[in-house]
Coordinates of C-alpha atoms and ligand atoms in Angstrom, one line a residue:
X14 CA 107.9 137.7 6.1
X15 CA 110.3 134.9 6.6
X16 CA 109.1 131.7 8.1
X17 CA 111.0 128.4 9.0
X18 CA 109.1 124.8 8.9
X19 CA 110.8 122.1 10.6
X20 CA 109.1 118.6 10.8
X21 CA 110.1 115.3 11.9
X22 CA 108.5 112.3 10.4
X23 CA 109.1 108.5 9.4
X24 CA 107.0 107.9 6.3
X25 CA 106.6 111.2 4.5
X26 CA 103.1 112.1 6.1
X27 CA 104.5 114.9 8.3
X28 CA 106.6 116.4 5.5
X29 CA 103.8 116.5 3.1
X30 CA 101.7 118.5 5.8
X31 CA 104.9 120.8 6.1
X32 CA 105.3 120.9 2.0
X33 CA 101.7 122.1 2.0
X34 CA 101.8 124.7 4.6
X35 CA 105.2 125.9 2.7
X36 CA 103.2 126.1 -0.3
X37 CA 100.3 128.3 1.1
X38 CA 103.0 130.8 2.8
X39 CA 104.8 131.3 -0.6
X40 CA 101.4 131.7 -2.3
X41 CA 100.6 134.4 0.0
X42 CA 104.2 136.2 -0.6
X43 CA 106.3 134.9 2.4
X44 CA 109.8 133.5 2.0
X45 CA 109.9 130.1 3.4
X46 CA 112.6 127.4 4.6
X47 CA 111.6 123.9 5.1
X48 CA 114.7 122.4 7.0
X49 CA 115.1 119.0 9.0
X50 CA 115.2 119.6 12.6
X51 CA 118.8 118.5 13.0
X52 CA 119.7 121.3 10.5
X53 CA 118.3 124.0 12.4
X54 CA 120.6 126.2 14.1
X55 CA 119.7 130.0 14.4
X56 CA 116.2 130.8 14.2
X57 CA 116.3 134.5 15.1
X58 CA 116.1 135.7 11.6
X59 CA 112.9 134.2 11.0
X60 CA 109.4 135.7 12.0
X61 CA 107.7 132.7 12.7
X62 CA 108.6 129.2 13.3
X63 CA 106.5 126.1 12.6
X64 CA 107.7 122.8 14.3
X65 CA 105.9 119.5 13.5
X66 CA 106.2 115.9 14.4
X67 CA 104.7 112.6 13.5
X68 CA 103.2 110.8 16.5
X69 CA 104.5 107.0 17.3
X70 CA 103.2 105.2 20.3
X71 CA 102.3 108.6 21.9
X72 CA 105.5 110.3 21.6
X73 CA 106.9 113.0 19.4
X74 CA 110.0 111.9 17.5
X75 CA 113.3 112.2 19.3
X76 CA 114.6 114.8 16.7
X77 CA 111.6 117.0 17.0
X78 CA 112.0 116.9 21.0
X79 CA 115.7 117.8 20.8
X80 CA 114.8 120.7 18.3
X81 CA 112.5 122.1 20.7
X82 CA 114.9 121.9 23.8
X83 CA 117.5 123.5 21.5
X84 CA 115.1 126.2 20.5
X85 CA 113.8 127.2 23.9
X86 CA 117.7 128.2 24.7
X87 CA 117.6 130.6 22.1
X88 CA 115.9 133.8 21.1
X89 CA 113.2 132.7 18.9
X90 CA 110.3 134.1 16.8
X91 CA 106.5 133.2 17.7
X92 CA 106.3 129.4 17.4
X93 CA 103.3 127.1 16.2
X94 CA 103.1 123.7 16.5
X95 CA 101.5 120.6 15.2
X96 CA 101.6 116.8 15.5
X97 CA 100.7 114.5 12.9
X98 CA 99.1 111.3 14.0
X99 CA 95.6 110.2 14.6
X100 CA 94.2 108.0 11.6
X101 CA 90.7 108.7 12.0
X102 CA 89.2 111.7 11.1
X103 CA 86.3 111.8 13.5
X104 CA 85.1 110.2 16.8
X105 CA 88.3 110.5 18.4
X106 CA 89.9 112.5 21.1
X107 CA 92.4 114.7 20.2
X108 CA 95.9 113.0 20.6
X109 CA 97.8 115.4 22.7
X110 CA 101.1 114.2 23.7
X111 CA 102.9 114.9 26.6
X112 CA 105.7 116.2 24.5
X113 CA 103.5 118.7 22.5
X114 CA 102.5 120.2 26.0
X115 CA 106.0 120.5 26.8
X116 CA 106.9 122.2 23.5
X117 CA 103.7 124.6 23.9
X118 CA 105.1 125.4 27.5
X119 CA 109.0 125.9 27.0
X120 CA 108.3 127.8 23.8
X121 CA 105.3 129.6 24.7
X122 CA 103.7 128.5 21.6
X123 CA 100.9 130.3 20.0
X124 CA 99.1 127.2 19.3
X125 CA 99.3 123.4 18.6
X126 CA 97.4 121.3 16.3
X127 CA 97.0 117.9 15.6
X128 CA 96.4 116.8 11.9
X129 CA 95.1 113.3 11.0
X130 CA 97.8 111.4 9.3
X131 CA 98.4 108.8 6.7
X132 CA 99.9 105.2 7.1
X133 CA 100.8 102.9 4.2
X134 CA 101.1 99.2 5.8
X135 CA 103.4 98.3 3.0
X136 CA 105.9 100.6 4.2
X137 CA 106.3 100.1 7.6
X138 CA 109.2 98.3 9.3
X139 CA 108.8 94.8 11.0
X140 CA 108.5 96.4 14.4
X141 CA 106.1 99.0 13.5
X142 CA 104.1 96.4 11.7
X143 CA 103.8 94.6 14.9
X144 CA 102.6 97.7 16.9
X145 CA 100.2 98.7 14.2
X146 CA 98.5 95.4 14.0
X147 CA 98.0 95.5 17.6
X148 CA 96.7 99.1 17.8
X149 CA 93.6 98.2 16.1
X150 CA 94.1 101.3 13.9
X151 CA 93.0 101.5 10.2
X152 CA 95.6 102.2 7.4
X153 CA 94.9 104.7 4.8
X154 CA 95.3 108.6 3.9
X155 CA 93.2 110.7 6.4
X156 CA 95.5 114.1 5.5
X157 CA 92.9 116.9 5.6
X158 CA 94.3 119.3 3.3
X159 CA 91.5 121.8 3.8
X160 CA 92.4 121.9 7.7
X161 CA 96.1 122.1 7.1
X162 CA 95.9 125.3 4.5
X163 CA 93.1 127.0 6.8
X164 CA 95.8 126.8 9.7
X165 CA 98.7 128.0 7.6
X166 CA 96.4 130.9 6.6
X167 CA 95.5 131.5 10.2
X168 CA 99.3 131.7 11.3
X169 CA 99.6 134.2 8.0
X170 CA 97.0 136.2 9.5
X171 CA 98.4 136.3 13.0
X172 CA 101.6 137.2 11.7
X173 CA 100.3 140.1 9.5
X174 CA 98.2 141.4 12.2
X175 CA 101.6 141.6 14.5
X176 CA 103.6 143.1 11.6
X177 CA 101.4 145.5 9.7
X178 CA 102.6 146.2 6.2
X179 CA 104.5 142.8 5.8
Ligands
FMN221 C1 104.1 102.1 14.7 C2 103.4 103.2 14.9 C3 102.7 103.9 16.0 C4 101.9 104.7 15.7 N1 101.3 105.5 17.1 C5 100.6 106.5 16.8 C6 100.2 107.1 18.2 O1 100.6 106.8 19.0 N2 99.2 108.2 18.0 C7 99.0 108.5 16.5 O2 97.8 109.7 16.6 N3 99.2 108.1 15.8 C8 100.1 107.2 15.6 N4 100.6 106.4 14.4 C9 100.1 106.9 13.2 C10 101.3 107.8 12.7 O3 101.7 108.8 13.4 C11 100.7 108.4 11.1 O4 100.5 107.3 10.3 C12 101.6 109.4 10.9 O5 100.9 110.1 9.8 C13 103.0 109.1 10.5 O6 103.8 110.2 9.7 P1 105.0 110.1 9.1 O7 104.8 109.5 7.9 O8 105.5 111.5 8.7 O9 105.8 109.3 10.0 C14 101.3 105.4 14.6 C15 101.8 104.5 13.6 C16 102.7 103.4 13.6 C17 103.1 102.8 12.0

């Protein structure tokens, strides 16, 4: 089983979710590549493709959108998508962006999940700090590793069901 995980982020939270998914996939015996979106070319040799993006001001990052559009023009394996964004773990509507909806549609993705992220105010650029200050959001680490690992296991279960004996 060969899986490609490709994510876009600015400050490491999305990449850390990707690494955790890759760890689960590897632990369960899959062969995993983790690549930046701009380095992804041929995806036909993979059994699954996971694409993720951090959410900034309600949008996926452009490099993730570009990957989605590129892959939609290629022969591609089943796709799973995730967004990394909200900074609250509860009492908040799921932050579904139009970019994620577009990606689900053009890639006929199996599923899209939104995971809570992380924000360290010290690491923000001046512009980001201004947007953050006016948003009312709270800085902190809201990553939920159990949800992330469970989703990775769901993906593996789905792939194994599609490919008996893998
Ligand atoms: C300027 C700014 C704007 C943000 N806008 C959103 C947003 O619209 N929706 C959301 O869910 N999270 C938003 N976030 C939170 C980030 O998506 C979150 O911190 C994420 O984990 C960042 O991932 P990264 O470290 O991979 O870049 C914003 C954060 C910053 C600093």
